[in-house]
Each structure stands twice: as structure tokens, then as C-alpha cells.
Amino acid sequence: MKYFSNKDIAKLLREISAAYEARGENRFKIVAYDNAATSVEHATSELKDLWEKGKLSTIPGLGKSIRGHLEELFKTGKVKHFDSVKKSLPQGMFPLLDIGGLGPKSAYKLASELDIKNTGDLEKAAKEGKIRKLAGFGEKSEQEILTAISELSLKTTDRYLLTEAFPVAERVLNYLRSHKNCDRAEPLGSLRRMVATVGDIDIAVASENPKAIIEHFKKFKEISRILDAGPRKSSVLLLNGMHLDLIVQKARAFGALLQHFTGSKNHNIRLREYALKKGMSVSDYGIKVKGKLKEFKTEEEFYNFLGMDYIIPEMREDTGEVEAAVSGKLPEVIEIKDIKGDIHLHSSYRIEPSHDLGANSFEEIISEAKKLGYQYVGLSDHSPGFSTHTKTQIIDLIKKRSENIEQLKTSSKNIKVLNLLEIDILANGELSVPEEGLKILDGAIAGIHSSHRHDKKMITKRMMVAINSPYVQVISHPTGRLLNQRDSYEADWPVIFKACQRTATILEINAFPNRLDLTDTLVREAIKQGVKLIINSDAHAIEQMDNMRFGISVARRGWAQRKDIANTLPWVEFKKMFRV
Ligand SMILES: [Zn+2]
Ligand SMILES: [Zn+2]
């Protein structure tokens, strides 16, 4: 029977939500399935495992009836109810749901009226000008469909988000480390360098008994198929569809192997060139000098032998790190323990927001922040919907929320609370909260959440409005990219950096799994221009506050030091940037 990963389940739930919508069923059902899909996507354990342990109810947003359907899915491989819901609709509408901006009703209409079976058919119909002729569609929507289809190729990439692959690798590593013959186990390649997206999972183990390790590895419970197993290597397919390679090496030579397979390719080329000049040649076995091979237990010894400081994996991209290591000038980059607070957090408080609510209350967020050892926490829900509220309504909602937060400020011990909002930089360049509302807050985070396709000039202009506002301290997810879904928009970064530096506006490194935005390269650029940064989780549920670590890895890849990151400051210093 097919294994249903969380990704498969989320997709299935979205299809049912879409099917309900196309059938014009009640709003409540549509939203319930959509929310369920979101919480499955955010789940940190495989649902199948939870179900086996009888813990499916620990996933928020999965009502009793959906849990019942999933139970049927795990037991029988299908859900009768889902099949009957989908059967009444043209099957060709479902593949179209992957196309950005195309809702279920449009997908239904296109599939039924033009007899479209897949995105290929749709692209053809759009190019032939058939879509514009349908009622409710026009030349503009036809063009938008074509653009969205061209962006689909980004989605179907076989690279995984770092945040998807990392927990899987952690489980394998912990499993391997539990074996008595395992001296050390580490990830390799882009995963170890913490690149935003990674291909296969590669892992290396140091052991004097490779056979025992390979045998132990083959019993890992998430393996679906063993593709290959030799004396010191094995290649498998995991239940979630990921490809995993294992290599075992003797402890005395492990350093060179780890270094070699961590890459990057360009970093290794630079090292090789540097070594050659000194009459040495490097490989995954060690360093040869005058025909004699020297082995290394650790990477530290390997780098030191070449006459340079140890370089952390995140910096191995051949962007000057080898030269810096030789001259002893590598910066001491930020670590997770340096972080003193998280100020981009969405709660379940009903502020009637423009975008999604979070899953937890203010109190739950504050308590989680305390658990993480933070000195301060910022509550920053989306602002009230701009198009659905009058100015007075927006201000009233903000006032009511503020009263609530003011009470929490006095009752919260050992942690400081900031009353913030994440406001929209609207398509017309205005902010989604009027000045009178902004004045009530301790500060604001502003970000672009609509009209991402504006050109460079317009995006820059919109961002400048927020940067120049005295009420905005932070610009959230500055490039707007969604990994594997949407490219960054273009912006005039030198101009933006200069303005941020002048107005002391902070740019965010958003640690949300599919954002990791700013990107590592822009982090480095921003720092060079003297711009201050902040790392926030943008968590919509308290479990996601843990994603901070992925923001840290972006900062490290961007060579950020403690002094570059605002939320490494203790509260007494940090608060000076806000109206408290
Ligand atoms: Zn946002
Ligand atoms: Zn947000």
C-alpha cells in the first residue's frame, strides 16, 4: 500500500477543500479542510506515525471527522467519502490547482468547458486565445495564467526545503548515533552547509566497523526501499520519497571525508588550488605531501594542516572565506544562543486580519518565549483587513487589542512584551494602518503581502514608504520569495540599504520554512552597507518558534556577527528602538 506522507495528505485535503468550493458547499466545510491542510503542512511529525501511536488528535485543526477519514486512509489506502466528492467533478480541474492565483471555481470552469486535463492542455488553450473567450475570463487573466504556468516549474523542482530535509536527517543521525560502533555521524553537502534548499540527504559515519553500521542503517524504520548496500556505502529511498546515501569511514580519516563531501564544489576547488601552491594535494582520503598521505580525524586538523583557520560549513562557498581563513580574519558569526527575543509572531487573537491568524493565544506565545529563554517577545499579528474595514474600525480593533496586551505586559513576569503589528505595504504604496492607529503601538513590522509582480521601481518605491515611516522599525521578509513557489521580486537594494541605514530601519531575516528571507547573499551585502538585521520566526504556531535556528543559519551563511543582529541585544538596549 502507498505510504501517505504529510505532503500527500495536505495535498489531498486541499483537493477536497477545492472540490467543496467548486460544488458550492458551505463555507465552513471548505475552510475546515483548508485549515487542516495547513496544519498538516506545519506538523513536525509524520501523521502516519502519530496515528499509529493514537496521537492524531495532537495535531491542531484536525476535527473528528477529518481524523476519521485519515484513519480510513491509513488503513485502506483510500477514503470513500473523498472519492465520491471528487467523482462528481471533472478530474482535470485538480492538476490545475497547483497554478498560482487560479481558484477552484476557475479550475472547475476551465476543466469542464475547455475539456482540459492538465496544465499542458491549459497552456495550449491560453496560447490559442481560447480562455479569454470564456465568461469571467479575459485577455488579462489569460496572460496571468501563462505567467503562473511558467512559474510552476519552480514548484516541481526536486530540491527540498532545508527545513523539510533537516528534521529527516536529524532522525537518521540520531538513529545512527545510537549504535555502539558509531563514533560520529554528520550530514554532508548542502544540508550541512545549511543551504535554503537541498537535493538528496547524504550522511557520513565514522566507525571502525562499517559492516555493523550498514546493517544497523538498513533497519531504519523510515526506509521504503534499499537501492544499494556495499561494504561501506548504502543508498536507500525513504518512505517520504527522499533519497538518502550513507558512507562510512574509519575515524582516523574521517576529517578529510567530511570536508570533501561537505563542499561546496567551488570552495574545494579554491582549497585545492591553494594546497597545490604549497606542494600538497587534497582528496577525500587526506592530504598528500611529497607522495605521502596524511590522514585527519577532524576537519579542524585538516584546515590547520593547510595553514589556515577552521572554516564553518555555512561559509564554504568560495566567497572569500579561504583568503580570510589564511589571514586569520574570519568573523565570529552569530549562534542560536545569542538570540534574546523573537518579535514577529502571529497569534489567534481575532483582529479580523488581512491575512492568516496564528494558532495560539498571546499567553501561549509568551509562555513559549519564556521556555526558549527569551528576554522579550513581540506580538505582531497582521493588521485588520484594509479593504474590509473602515479607518475607524481599524483603529478600534487596534485599541481593543492594545488594551489586552497592556494587561499582559503587567502580568507577564520575567519577560518583556512588545505590542506590534505586521502591517501591509499596499499596492498603492500606502501602509494598511493609518497614523492614528500606528501611534497606539509600540512599533510596527511592515511587509509586502500583495502585488508581488510590481516592477523593480514600484517595489522599491513601496518599500521606501515603509522605511521612511517613523512608525516602522522592521521590514519583514524583504525579498518576498517563497522557496520552490515564487521568485524574489526585484528591488533596488543599494538604495534600500542606504535608506535603512539612514533611518535605522531593520531588515528581517525571516526564518519561516519557505521564506528564509533576506537571502544569505543579501544579508552579507546589507551588513557591508551598515544595515542592522533581525532574525524572526514569523511563527503562526508556537512549535514554529523553533524555526529560529534556520534563520540563524541564513545569518551565518551571510557572515553575520552578533553586532549585526538586533535581537541579540539585551532588552535595555533593544527597547530603545521602540516606543516603550
Ligand atoms: Zn508577512
Ligand atoms: Zn508574518
XYZ file of C-alpha atoms and ligand atoms in Angstrom:
582
model
C 0.000 0.000 0.000
C 1.149 3.503 -0.782
C 2.768 5.409 2.063
C 0.996 8.721 2.691
C 3.461 11.396 3.738
C 2.288 14.664 5.312
C 2.810 16.292 1.936
C 0.462 13.809 0.246
C -2.135 14.257 2.962
C -2.036 18.042 2.815
C -2.471 17.876 -0.953
C -5.427 15.549 -0.609
C -7.114 17.795 1.965
C -6.621 20.822 -0.280
C -8.215 18.957 -3.150
C -11.248 18.177 -1.039
C -11.493 21.786 0.092
C -11.322 22.834 -3.579
C -13.881 20.220 -4.573
C -16.288 21.557 -1.945
C -15.718 25.084 -3.181
C -16.315 24.113 -6.801
C -19.504 22.390 -5.726
C -20.609 25.487 -3.827
C -20.805 23.738 -0.475
C -20.942 25.542 2.804
C -18.080 27.855 3.642
C -17.409 26.171 6.965
C -16.523 22.847 5.344
C -14.248 24.493 2.776
C -12.310 26.394 5.439
C -12.100 23.371 7.748
C -10.310 21.341 5.062
C -8.074 24.201 4.080
C -7.029 24.806 7.693
C -6.486 21.093 8.203
C -4.145 21.036 5.179
C -2.170 23.975 6.598
C -1.740 22.340 9.966
C -0.622 19.082 8.334
C 1.975 21.033 6.371
C 3.221 22.590 9.602
C 3.239 19.344 11.578
C 6.674 18.337 12.845
C 5.961 14.577 12.930
C 4.626 12.263 10.252
C 0.858 11.847 10.694
C 1.098 8.164 9.958
C 3.407 7.750 12.981
C 1.098 9.803 15.180
C -1.872 7.746 14.061
C -0.045 4.524 14.916
C 0.616 5.894 18.383
C -3.002 7.016 18.738
C -1.892 10.638 18.829
C -3.556 12.068 15.742
C -5.603 14.391 17.937
C -2.441 16.279 18.953
C -2.429 17.986 15.550
C -4.411 21.216 15.910
C -7.058 21.887 13.296
C -7.893 18.241 12.574
C -11.528 17.794 13.571
C -13.063 14.472 14.475
C -14.499 13.776 11.045
C -11.248 14.538 9.205
C -9.365 12.330 11.670
C -11.829 9.568 10.875
C -11.161 9.966 7.161
C -7.386 9.843 7.724
C -7.785 6.708 9.775
C -9.542 5.122 6.794
C -6.762 6.349 4.528
C -4.020 4.771 6.665
C -5.950 1.533 6.998
C -7.217 1.054 3.459
C -5.193 3.397 1.255
C -8.256 5.435 0.278
C -11.188 7.409 1.628
C -14.598 6.556 0.208
C -16.042 9.933 1.073
C -13.191 11.788 -0.669
C -13.560 9.644 -3.771
C -17.268 10.362 -4.007
C -16.745 14.105 -3.519
C -14.157 14.198 -6.302
C -16.027 11.888 -8.648
C -18.773 14.419 -9.280
C -16.260 16.879 -10.780
C -14.091 16.964 -13.912
C -10.816 15.295 -12.864
C -8.826 17.741 -14.977
C -9.513 20.544 -12.501
C -7.284 19.029 -9.796
C -3.887 19.351 -11.504
C -4.803 22.981 -12.249
C -4.984 23.801 -8.537
C -1.180 23.990 -8.447
C -1.303 27.047 -10.671
C -0.811 30.218 -8.614
C -3.798 32.544 -8.492
C -6.206 30.026 -10.011
C -9.036 29.261 -7.583
C -11.132 26.078 -7.501
C -14.069 27.686 -9.293
C -11.909 28.852 -12.198
C -10.173 25.482 -12.346
C -13.573 23.811 -12.486
C -14.780 26.078 -15.243
C -11.648 25.651 -17.365
C -11.598 21.887 -16.957
C -15.264 21.437 -17.770
C -15.747 23.981 -20.547
C -12.476 23.505 -22.417
C -12.089 19.822 -21.599
C -8.698 20.431 -20.015
C -6.938 17.518 -18.353
C -3.640 19.014 -17.195
C -1.518 22.164 -17.179
C -0.144 21.317 -20.624
C -3.652 21.462 -22.086
C -4.273 24.718 -20.277
C -1.099 26.317 -21.596
C -2.079 25.321 -25.112
C -5.585 26.745 -24.698
C -4.182 30.012 -23.339
C -1.754 30.349 -26.245
C -4.560 29.716 -28.689
C -6.581 32.505 -27.070
C -9.374 30.172 -26.029
C -9.506 31.224 -22.400
C -10.284 34.867 -22.998
C -13.464 33.808 -24.725
C -14.901 32.186 -21.613
C -17.293 34.223 -19.496
C -15.494 35.596 -16.446
C -12.061 35.399 -18.089
C -10.331 37.997 -20.212
C -7.111 38.685 -22.018
C -5.502 39.730 -18.749
C -6.413 36.555 -16.873
C -5.245 34.516 -19.858
C -1.864 36.233 -19.629
C -1.728 35.716 -15.861
C -2.399 32.019 -16.313
C 0.527 31.756 -18.734
C 2.856 33.530 -16.293
C 1.691 31.291 -13.458
C 2.266 28.170 -15.545
C 5.810 29.295 -16.290
C 6.354 29.681 -12.539
C 5.133 26.141 -11.956
C 8.475 24.739 -12.999
C 9.880 26.337 -9.839
C 7.417 24.310 -7.786
C 8.147 20.981 -9.376
C 11.846 21.162 -8.588
C 13.214 18.077 -6.881
C 15.028 20.122 -4.276
C 13.604 20.021 -0.785
C 13.353 22.900 1.604
C 16.177 22.803 4.129
C 13.518 22.824 6.805
C 11.905 19.685 5.335
C 15.141 17.743 4.900
C 16.800 18.809 8.136
C 14.403 17.078 10.581
C 14.560 13.896 8.485
C 18.365 13.979 8.563
C 18.265 14.602 12.313
C 16.173 11.477 12.845
C 18.572 9.358 10.754
C 21.588 10.851 12.523
C 20.151 10.184 15.966
C 19.349 6.649 14.940
C 22.885 6.068 13.644
C 24.475 7.715 16.680
C 22.598 5.315 18.933
C 24.720 2.420 17.621
C 27.724 1.420 19.742
C 30.058 1.308 16.730
C 29.211 4.823 15.586
C 31.917 7.291 16.585
C 30.434 10.217 14.719
C 27.630 10.862 12.224
C 27.258 14.065 10.206
C 25.228 15.298 7.247
C 27.121 16.217 4.079
C 26.727 18.591 1.162
C 24.254 21.437 1.008
C 22.406 20.103 4.022
C 25.456 20.525 6.231
C 26.147 23.945 4.731
C 22.507 24.810 5.525
C 21.639 25.972 2.010
C 17.973 27.039 1.749
C 17.078 24.097 -0.490
C 18.798 20.721 -0.652
C 18.794 17.737 -3.011
C 19.368 14.268 -1.604
C 20.276 13.634 2.003
C 23.867 12.446 2.331
C 25.295 11.243 5.604
C 28.748 10.157 6.748
C 29.584 7.973 9.723
C 32.944 7.435 11.398
C 33.282 3.846 12.561
C 35.812 1.011 12.847
C 33.044 -1.440 11.974
C 31.386 -0.287 8.721
C 29.554 -3.592 8.294
C 27.741 -3.235 11.608
C 26.777 0.350 10.738
C 25.416 -0.606 7.321
C 23.392 -3.461 8.844
C 22.016 -1.113 11.522
C 21.206 1.543 8.918
C 19.247 -0.927 6.789
C 16.840 -1.384 9.704
C 15.967 2.330 9.943
C 12.170 2.376 10.061
C 11.635 5.148 7.518
C 13.314 3.239 4.665
C 10.940 2.185 1.924
C 13.489 0.536 -0.388
C 17.186 -0.312 -0.243
C 18.656 0.633 -3.603
C 22.213 -0.428 -2.916
C 24.288 -1.696 0.000
C 28.031 -2.297 -0.187
C 30.697 -2.830 2.498
C 30.857 0.870 3.432
C 28.136 2.558 1.406
C 24.396 2.302 1.151
C 21.755 4.070 -0.844
C 18.053 3.999 0.064
C 14.714 5.542 -0.709
C 12.748 6.810 2.290
C 9.009 6.473 2.790
C 8.597 10.201 2.170
C 10.246 9.828 -1.247
C 13.615 11.321 -0.285
C 16.824 9.703 -1.448
C 19.420 9.009 1.233
C 23.066 7.986 0.821
C 25.283 6.769 3.618
C 29.059 6.455 3.593
C 31.200 5.013 6.401
C 34.843 5.834 7.003
C 37.431 4.914 9.647
C 37.635 7.529 12.378
C 41.303 8.343 11.680
C 40.456 9.520 8.143
C 37.005 10.937 8.785
C 38.043 14.629 8.746
C 39.074 14.632 5.086
C 35.989 12.709 4.002
C 33.673 15.072 5.844
C 35.467 18.080 4.409
C 35.423 16.740 0.866
C 31.748 15.810 0.724
C 30.558 18.901 2.540
C 31.713 21.049 -0.379
C 30.836 23.346 -1.848
C 32.465 22.437 -5.111
C 33.810 25.954 -5.552
C 35.181 26.026 -2.027
C 37.002 22.747 -2.645
C 38.447 23.979 -5.934
C 39.793 27.062 -4.151
C 41.304 24.875 -1.406
C 42.861 22.534 -3.944
C 44.497 25.451 -5.757
C 45.779 26.859 -2.500
C 47.155 23.457 -1.441
C 48.858 22.902 -4.805
C 50.818 26.121 -4.387
C 52.170 24.684 -1.156
C 53.055 21.399 -2.875
C 50.163 19.488 -1.326
C 47.274 17.656 -2.910
C 43.940 17.202 -1.169
C 41.331 14.458 -1.564
C 38.606 12.771 0.447
C 41.300 10.494 1.925
C 43.567 13.220 3.251
C 46.395 15.490 2.139
C 49.398 14.170 0.216
C 52.756 15.817 0.723
C 55.669 14.514 -1.344
C 53.710 11.364 -2.190
C 52.952 10.597 1.439
C 49.318 10.602 2.600
C 48.442 12.340 5.833
C 45.070 11.417 7.353
C 42.901 13.589 9.578
C 40.488 12.688 12.292
C 38.812 16.090 12.263
C 38.229 18.905 9.798
C 39.920 21.329 12.194
C 43.174 19.369 11.815
C 42.671 19.245 8.055
C 42.299 23.035 7.680
C 45.066 23.776 10.168
C 47.454 21.478 8.304
C 46.857 23.578 5.190
C 47.868 26.630 7.204
C 44.501 28.242 7.809
C 41.779 28.566 10.446
C 38.851 26.177 10.547
C 36.010 27.352 8.296
C 32.440 26.581 9.393
C 30.386 24.658 6.776
C 27.934 27.547 6.266
C 30.754 29.745 4.935
C 32.252 27.280 2.461
C 31.035 28.910 -0.747
C 34.238 30.427 -2.134
C 33.220 33.974 -1.366
C 36.490 34.954 0.277
C 36.417 32.552 3.226
C 39.648 30.741 2.245
C 41.582 34.009 1.998
C 40.104 35.164 5.335
C 40.970 31.847 6.990
C 44.574 32.092 5.783
C 44.993 35.584 7.185
C 43.151 34.803 10.430
C 40.349 37.228 9.592
C 37.258 35.024 9.623
C 34.467 36.730 11.547
C 32.993 35.111 14.612
C 29.477 34.508 13.359
C 26.254 34.501 15.332
C 24.976 31.428 17.173
C 21.473 30.488 18.291
C 22.363 31.119 21.935
C 22.954 34.805 21.126
C 19.261 35.375 20.360
C 17.364 37.221 23.095
C 13.893 37.530 21.596
C 11.542 36.939 18.684
C 9.246 39.781 17.649
C 7.443 38.503 14.560
C 4.776 36.186 15.937
C 1.166 35.666 14.885
C -1.479 34.852 17.463
C -5.053 33.612 17.285
C -6.331 36.984 18.581
C -9.331 37.971 16.476
C -8.200 41.233 14.980
C -10.023 40.417 11.722
C -6.704 40.432 9.876
C -5.838 40.909 6.257
C -4.072 37.527 6.221
C -3.902 34.358 8.275
C -4.281 34.185 12.022
C -1.939 32.136 14.156
C -2.928 29.051 16.137
C -2.047 30.127 19.686
C -3.108 32.755 22.196
C -0.930 35.654 23.380
C -0.435 33.815 26.678
C 0.744 30.621 24.968
C 3.209 32.574 22.823
C 4.611 34.435 25.822
C 4.993 31.230 27.768
C 6.792 29.542 24.847
C 9.128 32.532 24.522
C 9.997 32.151 28.192
C 10.717 28.471 27.652
C 13.121 29.429 24.886
C 14.893 31.688 27.362
C 13.995 34.945 25.631
C 14.095 38.315 27.391
C 11.431 39.796 25.132
C 8.718 38.843 22.716
C 6.830 40.850 20.087
C 3.175 40.162 19.314
C 2.769 41.107 15.693
C -0.468 39.908 14.158
C -1.434 41.022 10.690
C -3.236 44.354 10.741
C -7.039 44.420 10.317
C -8.096 43.839 6.718
C -7.760 47.124 4.869
C -10.413 46.532 2.237
C -12.919 45.064 4.684
C -12.796 47.733 7.419
C -13.248 51.472 7.676
C -10.472 53.575 9.147
C -12.402 53.938 12.416
C -12.975 50.197 12.629
C -9.256 49.540 12.119
C -8.346 51.925 14.919
C -10.984 50.482 17.254
C -9.713 46.957 16.675
C -6.136 48.053 17.368
C -7.224 49.853 20.554
C -9.057 46.824 21.855
C -6.104 44.538 21.134
C -3.718 47.014 22.754
C -5.749 47.084 25.976
C -5.476 43.328 26.041
C -1.711 43.400 25.527
C -1.177 46.177 28.090
C -2.704 43.882 30.715
C -0.384 41.068 29.664
C 2.599 43.386 29.947
C 1.899 43.900 33.639
C 1.019 40.295 34.358
C 3.962 38.729 32.479
C 6.879 38.097 34.770
C 10.492 37.791 33.609
C 9.743 38.711 30.022
C 9.004 41.961 28.195
C 6.157 42.133 25.729
C 6.023 44.415 22.694
C 2.712 45.495 21.206
C 3.371 45.349 17.458
C 1.513 44.628 14.250
C 2.691 43.350 10.898
C 1.226 45.900 8.543
C 0.851 45.669 4.791
C 2.631 47.855 2.318
C -0.334 48.162 -0.021
C -0.152 48.074 -3.802
C -0.615 51.853 -3.962
C 2.347 52.370 -1.621
C 0.284 53.261 1.438
C 0.514 51.480 4.776
C -2.530 49.430 5.810
C -2.853 51.204 9.173
C -3.488 54.967 9.444
C -1.097 57.072 11.520
C -3.563 57.301 14.394
C -3.504 53.506 14.688
C 0.272 53.238 14.372
C 0.668 55.677 17.279
C -1.086 53.257 19.635
C 1.502 50.534 19.009
C 4.987 50.116 20.450
C 6.181 49.721 16.895
C 5.453 48.036 13.608
C 6.788 45.498 11.160
C 5.867 46.272 7.565
C 5.925 43.944 4.612
C 4.682 43.422 1.093
C 1.873 40.854 1.009
C 0.233 41.663 -2.321
C 1.059 42.743 -5.875
C 4.391 40.910 -5.816
C 4.672 41.261 -9.565
C 5.217 45.009 -9.471
C 8.364 46.068 -11.269
C 11.627 46.974 -9.576
C 10.850 50.674 -9.485
C 7.430 50.244 -7.927
C 8.571 47.635 -5.367
C 11.420 49.921 -4.316
C 9.047 52.868 -4.034
C 6.632 50.870 -1.885
C 9.404 49.682 0.418
C 10.748 53.217 0.758
C 7.393 54.375 2.150
C 7.698 51.884 5.000
C 11.394 52.569 5.534
C 10.768 56.300 5.772
C 7.824 55.941 8.162
C 8.799 56.879 11.722
C 6.372 54.197 12.955
C 8.001 51.250 11.174
C 11.069 49.617 12.751
C 11.317 46.401 10.753
C 10.738 45.350 7.138
C 9.542 41.752 7.058
C 10.651 39.099 4.513
C 12.233 41.779 2.320
C 12.556 39.896 -0.992
C 9.107 38.262 -0.940
C 10.382 34.941 -2.246
C 8.608 31.689 -1.465
C 11.038 28.824 -1.962
C 10.024 26.415 -4.733
C 6.992 28.642 -5.412
C 7.759 32.241 -6.158
C 10.945 34.093 -7.027
C 12.084 37.186 -5.180
C 10.774 40.400 -6.608
C 13.302 42.837 -7.913
C 14.195 45.802 -5.776
C 16.900 48.432 -5.856
C 18.892 47.022 -2.947
C 21.670 49.644 -2.815
C 19.004 52.354 -2.500
C 17.067 50.366 0.103
C 20.178 49.584 2.151
C 21.178 53.226 2.172
C 17.703 54.271 3.331
C 17.626 51.615 6.058
C 20.995 52.722 7.277
C 19.918 56.385 7.334
C 16.597 55.760 9.109
C 17.851 52.916 11.341
C 15.230 50.635 9.839
C 15.945 46.969 10.433
C 15.694 44.342 7.704
C 14.378 40.977 8.728
C 15.831 37.545 8.201
C 12.542 35.688 8.223
C 13.063 32.104 9.393
C 9.749 30.735 8.142
C 10.456 27.439 6.279
C 9.615 28.523 2.753
C 10.931 32.068 3.117
C 14.461 32.249 4.624
C 14.350 35.855 3.502
C 16.561 38.011 3.363
C 18.693 35.621 1.420
C 22.218 34.832 2.587
C 23.852 36.865 -0.175
C 21.754 39.939 0.587
C 22.477 39.516 4.299
C 26.153 39.853 3.553
C 25.564 42.844 1.291
C 23.337 44.574 3.862
C 25.928 44.142 6.587
C 28.612 45.660 4.380
C 26.339 48.695 3.975
C 25.944 49.016 7.747
C 22.310 47.879 7.831
C 21.041 46.257 11.022
C 19.192 42.947 10.724
C 16.855 40.963 12.939
C 16.064 37.236 12.868
C 12.399 36.377 13.461
C 10.497 33.115 13.186
C 7.212 34.577 11.809
C 5.661 31.649 13.669
C 1.945 31.054 13.208
C 2.015 28.308 15.862
C 4.297 28.019 18.881
C 6.080 24.904 17.556
C 7.307 27.056 14.695
C 9.174 29.394 17.044
C 11.848 26.706 16.889
C 12.471 27.617 13.246
C 14.643 30.455 14.579
C 17.589 28.076 14.050
C 17.087 28.172 10.280
C 17.189 31.966 10.340
C 20.443 31.671 12.269
C 21.898 29.503 9.512
C 20.980 32.128 6.895
C 22.715 34.756 9.021
C 25.796 32.562 9.398
C 25.873 31.978 5.641
C 25.759 35.750 5.313
C 28.735 36.123 7.704
C 26.593 37.944 10.287
C 28.132 38.615 13.665
C 26.317 39.271 16.897
C 26.663 43.018 16.471
C 24.796 42.896 13.135
C 21.668 41.288 14.554
C 19.337 43.499 16.591
C 17.715 40.752 18.624
C 20.996 39.739 20.184
C 20.734 42.937 22.214
C 19.578 42.743 25.817
C 16.170 44.302 26.475
C 17.572 47.569 27.910
C 19.279 48.232 24.594
C 16.715 46.633 22.308
C 13.769 48.632 23.677
C 15.379 51.914 22.638
C 14.344 51.175 19.060
C 10.645 51.077 20.003
C 8.192 53.488 21.611
C 8.298 51.960 25.081
Zn 4.394 38.692 6.381
Zn 4.154 37.445 9.453
